[in-house]
PDB file of C-alpha atoms in Angstrom:
ATOM      1  CA  MET C  27      49.508 -47.252 -33.622  1.00  0.00           C
ATOM      2  CA  ALA C  28      46.984 -44.431 -33.573  1.00  0.00           C
ATOM      3  CA  THR C  29      47.831 -43.948 -29.841  1.00  0.00           C
ATOM      4  CA  ARG C  30      51.555 -43.626 -30.782  1.00  0.00           C
ATOM      5  CA  THR C  31      50.836 -40.990 -33.394  1.00  0.00           C
ATOM      6  CA  PRO C  32      50.997 -37.300 -32.125  1.00  0.00           C
ATOM      7  CA  SER C  33      47.440 -36.059 -31.681  1.00  0.00           C
ATOM      8  CA  VAL C  34      46.466 -32.958 -33.976  1.00  0.00           C
ATOM      9  CA  TYR C  35      44.165 -31.798 -31.448  1.00  0.00           C
ATOM     10  CA  GLU C  36      45.677 -30.837 -28.107  1.00  0.00           C
ATOM     11  CA  GLY C  37      42.775 -30.691 -25.760  1.00  0.00           C
ATOM     12  CA  SER C  38      40.749 -33.665 -24.213  1.00  0.00           C
ATOM     13  CA  PHE C  39      38.761 -35.773 -26.737  1.00  0.00           C
ATOM     14  CA  TRP C  40      35.577 -35.085 -24.740  1.00  0.00           C
ATOM     15  CA  SER C  41      35.761 -31.597 -25.022  1.00  0.00           C
ATOM     16  CA  TYR C  42      36.403 -31.415 -28.829  1.00  0.00           C
ATOM     17  CA  MET C  43      34.087 -29.290 -30.876  1.00  0.00           C
ATOM     18  CA  PRO C  44      34.392 -28.719 -34.785  1.00  0.00           C
ATOM     19  CA  GLU C  45      34.324 -25.055 -36.041  1.00  0.00           C
ATOM     20  CA  GLY C  46      30.914 -23.316 -36.742  1.00  0.00           C
ATOM     21  CA  VAL C  47      28.974 -26.164 -34.655  1.00  0.00           C
ATOM     22  CA  GLN C  48      26.046 -24.689 -32.539  1.00  0.00           C
ATOM     23  CA  ILE C  49      25.495 -25.845 -29.337  1.00  0.00           C
ATOM     24  CA  GLY C  50      21.866 -26.247 -27.553  1.00  0.00           C
ATOM     25  CA  GLY C  51      18.542 -27.963 -27.898  1.00  0.00           C
ATOM     26  CA  THR C  52      17.996 -26.753 -31.566  1.00  0.00           C
ATOM     27  CA  ALA C  53      21.320 -28.129 -32.542  1.00  0.00           C
ATOM     28  CA  LEU C  54      20.790 -31.453 -30.750  1.00  0.00           C
ATOM     29  CA  LEU C  55      17.162 -32.035 -32.521  1.00  0.00           C
ATOM     30  CA  LEU C  56      18.878 -31.053 -35.833  1.00  0.00           C
ATOM     31  CA  CYS C  57      21.417 -33.624 -35.276  1.00  0.00           C
ATOM     32  CA  ILE C  58      18.864 -36.227 -34.221  1.00  0.00           C
ATOM     33  CA  GLY C  59      16.940 -35.546 -37.269  1.00  0.00           C
ATOM     34  CA  MET C  60      19.847 -36.247 -39.518  1.00  0.00           C
ATOM     35  CA  GLN C  61      20.599 -39.428 -37.581  1.00  0.00           C
ATOM     36  CA  HIS C  62      17.170 -40.722 -38.344  1.00  0.00           C
ATOM     37  CA  GLY C  63      18.332 -41.543 -41.747  1.00  0.00           C
ATOM     38  CA  ILE C  64      20.624 -44.110 -40.633  1.00  0.00           C
ATOM     39  CA  MET C  65      18.330 -45.339 -37.859  1.00  0.00           C
ATOM     40  CA  GLY C  66      15.540 -45.831 -40.496  1.00  0.00           C
ATOM     41  CA  LEU C  67      17.708 -48.175 -42.327  1.00  0.00           C
ATOM     42  CA  THR C  68      18.556 -50.148 -39.210  1.00  0.00           C
ATOM     43  CA  PRO C  69      15.221 -52.008 -38.825  1.00  0.00           C
ATOM     44  CA  LEU C  70      15.160 -52.711 -42.476  1.00  0.00           C
ATOM     45  CA  LEU C  71      18.525 -54.621 -42.291  1.00  0.00           C
ATOM     46  CA  ALA C  72      17.555 -56.451 -39.046  1.00  0.00           C
ATOM     47  CA  SER C  73      14.279 -57.483 -40.707  1.00  0.00           C
ATOM     48  CA  ASP C  74      16.197 -58.933 -43.583  1.00  0.00           C
ATOM     49  CA  TYR C  75      18.034 -61.028 -41.591  1.00  0.00           C
ATOM     50  CA  ALA C  76      15.310 -61.950 -39.157  1.00  0.00           C
ATOM     51  CA  ARG C  77      13.820 -63.632 -41.896  1.00  0.00           C
ATOM     52  CA  PHE C  78      16.012 -66.641 -41.472  1.00  0.00           C
ATOM     53  CA  LEU C  79      15.118 -66.855 -37.689  1.00  0.00           C
ATOM     54  CA  LYS C  80      13.131 -69.776 -36.624  1.00  0.00           C
ATOM     55  CA  PRO C  81      10.135 -69.282 -34.410  1.00  0.00           C
ATOM     56  CA  LYS C  82      11.975 -70.925 -31.290  1.00  0.00           C
ATOM     57  CA  ASP C  83      14.621 -68.208 -31.659  1.00  0.00           C
ATOM     58  CA  MET C  84      12.473 -65.339 -31.737  1.00  0.00           C
ATOM     59  CA  LYS C  85      13.309 -64.038 -28.129  1.00  0.00           C
ATOM     60  CA  ILE C  86      17.013 -64.434 -28.444  1.00  0.00           C
ATOM     61  CA  GLY C  87      16.923 -62.889 -32.185  1.00  0.00           C
ATOM     62  CA  ILE C  88      15.340 -59.697 -30.972  1.00  0.00           C
ATOM     63  CA  PHE C  89      18.878 -59.136 -29.119  1.00  0.00           C
ATOM     64  CA  ALA C  90      21.005 -60.711 -31.585  1.00  0.00           C
ATOM     65  CA  ILE C  91      19.697 -59.198 -34.409  1.00  0.00           C
ATOM     66  CA  GLY C  92      17.640 -56.032 -33.374  1.00  0.00           C
ATOM     67  CA  PHE C  93      20.064 -54.747 -30.508  1.00  0.00           C
ATOM     68  CA  ILE C  94      23.473 -55.691 -30.207  1.00  0.00           C
ATOM     69  CA  PRO C  95      24.665 -55.228 -33.713  1.00  0.00           C
ATOM     70  CA  GLN C  96      23.277 -51.705 -33.667  1.00  0.00           C
ATOM     71  CA  ILE C  97      24.912 -50.906 -30.124  1.00  0.00           C
ATOM     72  CA  PHE C  98      28.333 -52.215 -31.567  1.00  0.00           C
ATOM     73  CA  CYS C  99      28.046 -50.553 -34.875  1.00  0.00           C
ATOM     74  CA  PHE C 100      26.825 -47.038 -34.103  1.00  0.00           C
ATOM     75  CA  GLY C 101      27.966 -46.793 -30.343  1.00  0.00           C
ATOM     76  CA  VAL C 102      31.386 -48.517 -30.098  1.00  0.00           C
ATOM     77  CA  MET C 103      32.649 -48.144 -33.880  1.00  0.00           C
ATOM     78  CA  GLY C 104      31.045 -44.724 -33.909  1.00  0.00           C
ATOM     79  CA  GLY C 105      32.822 -43.516 -30.933  1.00  0.00           C
ATOM     80  CA  LEU C 106      35.963 -45.236 -32.172  1.00  0.00           C
ATOM     81  CA  GLY C 107      35.671 -43.497 -35.378  1.00  0.00           C
ATOM     82  CA  ILE C 108      35.270 -40.128 -33.814  1.00  0.00           C
ATOM     83  CA  TRP C 109      38.031 -40.465 -31.535  1.00  0.00           C
ATOM     84  CA  PHE C 110      40.622 -41.379 -34.663  1.00  0.00           C
ATOM     85  CA  GLY C 111      38.966 -38.452 -36.358  1.00  0.00           C
ATOM     86  CA  VAL C 112      39.627 -35.989 -33.542  1.00  0.00           C
ATOM     87  CA  ARG C 113      43.198 -37.408 -32.851  1.00  0.00           C
ATOM     88  CA  LEU C 114      44.378 -37.439 -36.543  1.00  0.00           C
ATOM     89  CA  GLY C 115      42.381 -34.311 -37.526  1.00  0.00           C
ATOM     90  CA  GLU C 116      40.625 -36.441 -40.503  1.00  0.00           C
ATOM     91  CA  PRO C 117      37.114 -37.182 -40.639  1.00  0.00           C
ATOM     92  CA  ASN C 118      37.431 -39.677 -43.474  1.00  0.00           C
ATOM     93  CA  PRO C 119      38.112 -43.281 -42.178  1.00  0.00           C
ATOM     94  CA  GLY C 120      39.072 -44.163 -45.974  1.00  0.00           C
ATOM     95  CA  VAL C 121      42.079 -41.659 -45.358  1.00  0.00           C
ATOM     96  CA  TYR C 122      43.125 -42.318 -41.765  1.00  0.00           C
ATOM     97  CA  ILE C 123      42.965 -46.090 -42.161  1.00  0.00           C
ATOM     98  CA  VAL C 124      45.387 -45.822 -44.835  1.00  0.00           C
ATOM     99  CA  PHE C 125      47.546 -43.424 -43.127  1.00  0.00           C
ATOM    100  CA  LEU C 126      47.840 -45.947 -40.336  1.00  0.00           C
ATOM    101  CA  LEU C 127      48.058 -49.234 -42.015  1.00  0.00           C
ATOM    102  CA  GLY C 128      49.529 -48.372 -45.218  1.00  0.00           C
ATOM    103  CA  ILE C 129      48.829 -50.743 -48.217  1.00  0.00           C
ATOM    104  CA  PHE C 130      47.019 -52.981 -45.811  1.00  0.00           C
ATOM    105  CA  GLY C 131      44.939 -50.162 -44.750  1.00  0.00           C
ATOM    106  CA  ALA C 132      44.049 -49.494 -48.420  1.00  0.00           C
ATOM    107  CA  LEU C 133      43.307 -53.174 -49.340  1.00  0.00           C
ATOM    108  CA  PHE C 134      40.848 -53.180 -46.168  1.00  0.00           C
ATOM    109  CA  THR C 135      39.224 -50.079 -47.061  1.00  0.00           C
ATOM    110  CA  MET C 136      38.746 -51.239 -50.717  1.00  0.00           C
ATOM    111  CA  LEU C 137      37.251 -54.605 -49.658  1.00  0.00           C
ATOM    112  CA  THR C 138      34.871 -53.237 -46.986  1.00  0.00           C
ATOM    113  CA  GLN C 139      33.778 -50.572 -49.861  1.00  0.00           C
ATOM    114  CA  VAL C 140      33.206 -53.404 -52.403  1.00  0.00           C
ATOM    115  CA  ARG C 141      31.262 -55.553 -49.920  1.00  0.00           C
ATOM    116  CA  ILE C 142      28.876 -53.034 -48.701  1.00  0.00           C
ATOM    117  CA  ASN C 143      28.519 -51.410 -52.417  1.00  0.00           C
ATOM    118  CA  ILE C 144      27.698 -54.531 -53.605  1.00  0.00           C
ATOM    119  CA  THR C 145      24.888 -55.050 -50.995  1.00  0.00           C
ATOM    120  CA  ASN C 146      23.585 -51.482 -51.583  1.00  0.00           C
ATOM    121  CA  ILE C 147      23.424 -52.059 -55.529  1.00  0.00           C
ATOM    122  CA  TYR C 148      21.535 -55.494 -54.950  1.00  0.00           C
ATOM    123  CA  SER C 149      19.080 -53.592 -52.636  1.00  0.00           C
ATOM    124  CA  GLY C 150      18.654 -50.924 -55.059  1.00  0.00           C
ATOM    125  CA  SER C 151      18.231 -52.900 -58.176  1.00  0.00           C
ATOM    126  CA  LEU C 152      15.823 -55.091 -56.210  1.00  0.00           C
ATOM    127  CA  SER C 153      13.725 -52.103 -55.257  1.00  0.00           C
ATOM    128  CA  LEU C 154      13.873 -50.414 -58.630  1.00  0.00           C
ATOM    129  CA  SER C 155      12.868 -53.762 -60.369  1.00  0.00           C
ATOM    130  CA  ASN C 156       9.778 -54.333 -58.139  1.00  0.00           C
ATOM    131  CA  PHE C 157       8.746 -50.871 -58.298  1.00  0.00           C
ATOM    132  CA  PHE C 158       8.610 -50.640 -62.149  1.00  0.00           C
ATOM    133  CA  GLU C 159       7.309 -54.164 -62.708  1.00  0.00           C
ATOM    134  CA  ASN C 160       4.466 -53.638 -60.193  1.00  0.00           C
ATOM    135  CA  ILE C 161       3.622 -50.091 -61.407  1.00  0.00           C
ATOM    136  CA  PHE C 162       4.611 -49.690 -64.988  1.00  0.00           C
ATOM    137  CA  LYS C 163       4.796 -53.318 -66.096  1.00  0.00           C
ATOM    138  CA  PHE C 164       8.252 -52.719 -67.196  1.00  0.00           C
ATOM    139  CA  LYS C 165      10.462 -55.945 -67.060  1.00  0.00           C
ATOM    140  CA  PRO C 166      14.013 -55.175 -68.571  1.00  0.00           C
ATOM    141  CA  GLY C 167      15.610 -57.682 -66.047  1.00  0.00           C
ATOM    142  CA  ARG C 168      17.684 -57.470 -63.083  1.00  0.00           C
ATOM    143  CA  ARG C 169      20.881 -56.773 -64.768  1.00  0.00           C
ATOM    144  CA  PHE C 170      19.412 -53.615 -66.394  1.00  0.00           C
ATOM    145  CA  TRP C 171      18.496 -52.380 -62.835  1.00  0.00           C
ATOM    146  CA  VAL C 172      21.811 -53.255 -61.488  1.00  0.00           C
ATOM    147  CA  VAL C 173      23.690 -51.147 -64.169  1.00  0.00           C
ATOM    148  CA  VAL C 174      21.117 -48.267 -63.539  1.00  0.00           C
ATOM    149  CA  THR C 175      21.658 -48.226 -59.977  1.00  0.00           C
ATOM    150  CA  GLY C 176      25.561 -48.441 -60.358  1.00  0.00           C
ATOM    151  CA  VAL C 177      25.602 -45.724 -62.770  1.00  0.00           C
ATOM    152  CA  ALA C 178      23.222 -43.445 -60.753  1.00  0.00           C
ATOM    153  CA  ALA C 179      25.410 -44.020 -57.605  1.00  0.00           C
ATOM    154  CA  MET C 180      28.630 -42.768 -59.431  1.00  0.00           C
ATOM    155  CA  VAL C 181      26.661 -39.874 -60.886  1.00  0.00           C
ATOM    156  CA  LEU C 182      25.489 -38.583 -57.374  1.00  0.00           C
ATOM    157  CA  MET C 183      29.295 -39.376 -55.990  1.00  0.00           C
ATOM    158  CA  LEU C 184      30.659 -37.435 -58.693  1.00  0.00           C
ATOM    159  CA  GLY C 185      28.273 -34.650 -58.400  1.00  0.00           C
ATOM    160  CA  GLY C 186      29.209 -34.149 -54.939  1.00  0.00           C
ATOM    161  CA  ILE C 187      26.373 -35.572 -52.822  1.00  0.00           C
ATOM    162  CA  VAL C 188      28.902 -36.204 -49.945  1.00  0.00           C
ATOM    163  CA  ASN C 189      29.013 -32.576 -49.483  1.00  0.00           C
ATOM    164  CA  HIS C 190      25.001 -32.512 -48.932  1.00  0.00           C
ATOM    165  CA  LEU C 191      25.118 -35.582 -46.642  1.00  0.00           C
ATOM    166  CA  GLU C 192      23.327 -33.989 -43.999  1.00  0.00           C
ATOM    167  CA  THR C 193      20.459 -32.515 -45.926  1.00  0.00           C
ATOM    168  CA  VAL C 194      20.250 -35.947 -47.685  1.00  0.00           C
ATOM    169  CA  MET C 195      20.205 -37.788 -44.465  1.00  0.00           C
ATOM    170  CA  THR C 196      17.593 -35.371 -43.108  1.00  0.00           C
ATOM    171  CA  PHE C 197      14.962 -35.967 -45.857  1.00  0.00           C
ATOM    172  CA  GLN C 198      15.863 -39.684 -45.869  1.00  0.00           C
ATOM    173  CA  GLY C 199      14.990 -39.550 -42.079  1.00  0.00           C
ATOM    174  CA  VAL C 200      11.715 -38.120 -42.797  1.00  0.00           C
ATOM    175  CA  PHE C 201      10.675 -40.616 -45.453  1.00  0.00           C
ATOM    176  CA  LEU C 202      11.757 -43.547 -43.427  1.00  0.00           C
ATOM    177  CA  LEU C 203      10.276 -42.471 -40.235  1.00  0.00           C
ATOM    178  CA  ALA C 204       6.902 -41.588 -41.939  1.00  0.00           C
ATOM    179  CA  TRP C 205       7.001 -45.227 -43.249  1.00  0.00           C
ATOM    180  CA  ALA C 206       8.180 -46.928 -40.204  1.00  0.00           C
ATOM    181  CA  ALA C 207       5.301 -45.048 -38.217  1.00  0.00           C
ATOM    182  CA  ILE C 208       2.894 -46.226 -40.746  1.00  0.00           C
ATOM    183  CA  LEU C 209       3.813 -49.896 -40.378  1.00  0.00           C
ATOM    184  CA  VAL C 210       3.697 -49.732 -36.710  1.00  0.00           C
ATOM    185  CA  THR C 211       0.405 -48.120 -36.599  1.00  0.00           C
ATOM    186  CA  ASP C 212      -1.239 -50.396 -39.107  1.00  0.00           C
ATOM    187  CA  ALA C 213      -0.191 -53.440 -37.133  1.00  0.00           C
ATOM    188  CA  VAL C 214      -0.756 -52.269 -33.673  1.00  0.00           C
ATOM    189  CA  ILE C 215      -3.753 -49.816 -33.912  1.00  0.00           C
ATOM    190  CA  VAL C 216      -5.461 -50.670 -37.209  1.00  0.00           C
ATOM    191  CA  LYS C 217      -4.970 -54.483 -37.229  1.00  0.00           C
ATOM    192  CA  ARG C 218      -4.824 -55.423 -33.647  1.00  0.00           C
ATOM    193  CA  PHE C 219      -7.047 -52.675 -31.966  1.00  0.00           C
ATOM    194  CA  LEU C 220      -9.587 -51.415 -34.614  1.00  0.00           C
ATOM    195  CA  LYS C 221      -9.865 -55.031 -36.104  1.00  0.00           C
ATOM    196  CA  ILE C 222      -9.738 -53.336 -39.684  1.00  0.00           C
ATOM    197  CA  GLY C 223      -8.406 -55.419 -42.589  1.00  0.00           C
ATOM    198  CA  PRO C 224      -7.052 -59.026 -42.444  1.00  0.00           C
ATOM    199  CA  GLY C 225      -5.123 -59.910 -39.354  1.00  0.00           C
ATOM    200  CA  TYR C 226      -1.887 -61.087 -41.184  1.00  0.00           C
ATOM    201  CA  TYR C 227       0.212 -59.310 -44.131  1.00  0.00           C
ATOM    202  CA  GLU C 228      -0.710 -60.717 -47.562  1.00  0.00           C
ATOM    203  CA  GLU C 229       2.251 -60.862 -50.061  1.00  0.00           C
ATOM    204  CA  ARG C 230       0.756 -62.751 -52.966  1.00  0.00           C
ATOM    205  CA  GLN C 231      -0.128 -60.178 -55.836  1.00  0.00           C
ATOM    206  CA  ARG C 232      -3.083 -61.914 -56.798  1.00  0.00           C
ATOM    207  CA  ASN C 233      -4.863 -60.979 -53.860  1.00  0.00           C
ATOM    208  CA  LEU C 234      -3.796 -57.473 -53.671  1.00  0.00           C
ATOM    209  CA  TYR C 235      -4.723 -53.963 -55.052  1.00  0.00           C
ATOM    210  CA  LYS C 236      -2.298 -51.998 -56.975  1.00  0.00           C
ATOM    211  CA  TRP C 237      -2.975 -49.394 -54.404  1.00  0.00           C
ATOM    212  CA  ASN C 238      -4.065 -49.244 -50.933  1.00  0.00           C
ATOM    213  CA  PRO C 239      -4.872 -45.469 -49.791  1.00  0.00           C
ATOM    214  CA  VAL C 240      -4.073 -46.241 -46.233  1.00  0.00           C
ATOM    215  CA  GLY C 241      -0.309 -46.540 -46.904  1.00  0.00           C
ATOM    216  CA  VAL C 242       0.336 -44.631 -49.925  1.00  0.00           C
ATOM    217  CA  VAL C 243      -1.729 -41.261 -49.234  1.00  0.00           C
ATOM    218  CA  SER C 244      -0.587 -41.387 -45.650  1.00  0.00           C
ATOM    219  CA  LEU C 245       3.161 -41.847 -46.705  1.00  0.00           C
ATOM    220  CA  VAL C 246       3.068 -39.270 -49.663  1.00  0.00           C
ATOM    221  CA  VAL C 247       1.102 -36.471 -47.354  1.00  0.00           C
ATOM    222  CA  ALA C 248       3.344 -36.939 -44.285  1.00  0.00           C
ATOM    223  CA  SER C 249       6.511 -37.209 -46.243  1.00  0.00           C
ATOM    224  CA  GLY C 250       5.414 -34.033 -48.283  1.00  0.00           C
ATOM    225  CA  LEU C 251       4.669 -31.841 -45.146  1.00  0.00           C
ATOM    226  CA  GLY C 252       7.877 -33.286 -43.391  1.00  0.00           C
ATOM    227  CA  THR C 253      10.183 -32.205 -46.335  1.00  0.00           C
ATOM    228  CA  ILE C 254       8.468 -28.885 -46.278  1.00  0.00           C
ATOM    229  CA  ALA C 255       9.297 -28.720 -42.543  1.00  0.00           C
ATOM    230  CA  ALA C 256      12.747 -29.740 -43.125  1.00  0.00           C
ATOM    231  CA  LEU C 257      13.328 -26.808 -45.677  1.00  0.00           C
ATOM    232  CA  GLY C 258      12.653 -24.304 -42.801  1.00  0.00           C
ATOM    233  CA  PHE C 259       9.194 -23.079 -44.137  1.00  0.00           C
ATOM    234  CA  LEU C 260       7.362 -23.984 -41.022  1.00  0.00           C
ATOM    235  CA  GLY C 261      10.030 -22.407 -38.533  1.00  0.00           C
ATOM    236  CA  THR C 262      13.022 -23.404 -36.795  1.00  0.00           C
ATOM    237  CA  PHE C 263      11.711 -25.866 -34.240  1.00  0.00           C
ATOM    238  CA  LEU C 264       9.725 -27.998 -36.875  1.00  0.00           C
ATOM    239  CA  GLN C 265      12.782 -27.661 -39.075  1.00  0.00           C
ATOM    240  CA  SER C 266      14.656 -29.622 -36.639  1.00  0.00           C
ATOM    241  CA  THR C 267      12.035 -32.059 -35.699  1.00  0.00           C
ATOM    242  CA  ALA C 268      10.560 -32.272 -39.404  1.00  0.00           C
ATOM    243  CA  ALA C 269      11.166 -36.372 -38.994  1.00  0.00           C
ATOM    244  CA  PHE C 270       9.022 -36.539 -35.609  1.00  0.00           C
ATOM    245  CA  LEU C 271       6.279 -34.398 -37.536  1.00  0.00           C
ATOM    246  CA  ALA C 272       6.088 -36.884 -40.604  1.00  0.00           C
ATOM    247  CA  ALA C 273       5.700 -39.680 -38.140  1.00  0.00           C
ATOM    248  CA  VAL C 274       2.969 -38.155 -36.190  1.00  0.00           C
ATOM    249  CA  LEU C 275       1.151 -37.219 -39.333  1.00  0.00           C
ATOM    250  CA  ALA C 276       1.655 -40.616 -40.898  1.00  0.00           C
ATOM    251  CA  SER C 277       0.235 -42.189 -37.995  1.00  0.00           C
ATOM    252  CA  ILE C 278      -2.810 -40.111 -37.574  1.00  0.00           C
ATOM    253  CA  LEU C 279      -3.413 -40.267 -41.476  1.00  0.00           C
ATOM    254  CA  THR C 280      -3.086 -44.205 -41.245  1.00  0.00           C
ATOM    255  CA  VAL C 281      -5.823 -44.457 -38.581  1.00  0.00           C
ATOM    256  CA  VAL C 282      -8.217 -42.075 -40.125  1.00  0.00           C
ATOM    257  CA  ILE C 283      -8.089 -43.294 -43.862  1.00  0.00           C
ATOM    258  CA  ALA C 284      -8.330 -46.892 -42.477  1.00  0.00           C
ATOM    259  CA  ILE C 285     -11.388 -45.931 -40.849  1.00  0.00           C
ATOM    260  CA  ALA C 286     -12.552 -44.018 -43.835  1.00  0.00           C
ATOM    261  CA  THR C 287     -12.104 -46.591 -46.213  1.00  0.00           C
ATOM    262  CA  LYS C 288     -13.086 -49.479 -43.806  1.00  0.00           C
ATOM    263  CA  GLY C 289     -10.136 -51.700 -44.747  1.00  0.00           C
ATOM    264  CA  LYS C 290     -11.591 -52.145 -48.407  1.00  0.00           C
ATOM    265  CA  TYR C 291      -8.147 -51.792 -49.974  1.00  0.00           C
ATOM    266  CA  TYR C 292      -6.173 -54.409 -47.994  1.00  0.00           C
ATOM    267  CA  ILE C 293      -6.976 -57.469 -49.859  1.00  0.00           C
ATOM    268  CA  LYS C 294      -9.070 -58.526 -52.961  1.00  0.00           C
ATOM    269  CA  ALA C 295      -9.646 -62.115 -51.869  1.00  0.00           C
ATOM    270  CA  GLU C 296      -8.936 -63.602 -48.409  1.00  0.00           C
ATOM    271  CA  ASP C 297      -6.595 -66.605 -48.102  1.00  0.00           C
ATOM    272  CA  ARG C 298      -8.148 -69.353 -45.981  1.00  0.00           C
ATOM    273  CA  HIS C 299      -4.880 -71.158 -45.582  1.00  0.00           C
ATOM    274  CA  ILE C 300      -2.643 -68.899 -43.705  1.00  0.00           C
ATOM    275  CA  GLU C 301      -0.647 -70.336 -40.871  1.00  0.00           C
ATOM    276  CA  ARG C 302      -1.490 -69.648 -37.446  1.00  0.00           C
ATOM    277  CA  GLU C 303       2.081 -68.010 -36.793  1.00  0.00           C
ATOM    278  CA  ASP C 304       1.634 -65.500 -39.695  1.00  0.00           C
ATOM    279  CA  TYR C 305      -1.366 -63.711 -37.772  1.00  0.00           C
ATOM    280  CA  ILE C 306      -0.423 -60.401 -35.849  1.00  0.00           C
ATOM    281  CA  ALA C 307      -3.912 -59.750 -34.871  1.00  0.00           C
TER     282      ALA C 307
END
């Protein structure tokens, strides 16, 4: 149906360029930095599904969960979305899908939004519940946090956060890339190479300290400096590479603090009954 609809843009799809968009290395880096917000969420979703993999399916699961869906969603579907936007002169899928499919498009849009927002509210309420319970011992229940998450999302939407999506995604990318760098550095360098801390990840609260400076300090400092860079206070180049800067700083700080503390704050008591496959180092 879209192919039969007259195109708003008369030129070639591959040569289309929105008004006011810069071309060049700096613009490309800014675009990459913005996309880190999405790319940072991708491994979180993949790891959530990967929990259900059996050990014998690990190799095929790497591609089935951590590679193919991302290529399809962000590559194929992303390109298709751009094509629709250029041809119909409308960047909002919620508008052009309804325009093309009518009432069925409206139903499809509502169903997809309900599905993804239920997932988002569930994840958000779970994160808030865990944070306030562990840090402040505040336990109002999951229903309370579901309401808080939903209300906060609606307030942000009504406040026009969509108009600042580029900035929000850049800051999200700074935080998530720093966090991912800490996880990778801790697993590969600190645990495997330097042999600091336990060779596994402990999840039982009774065996853990409330804070581990290796992760907390690294994340706060790297995210803070990355945010300052993203705001442009450290120059144009670092503004466009703020997420990379945050990741590098996070990795360095993770190693330095782990060596300085000698892994003291990883666990209070070591569990002797850890399964062999749970060890990463």
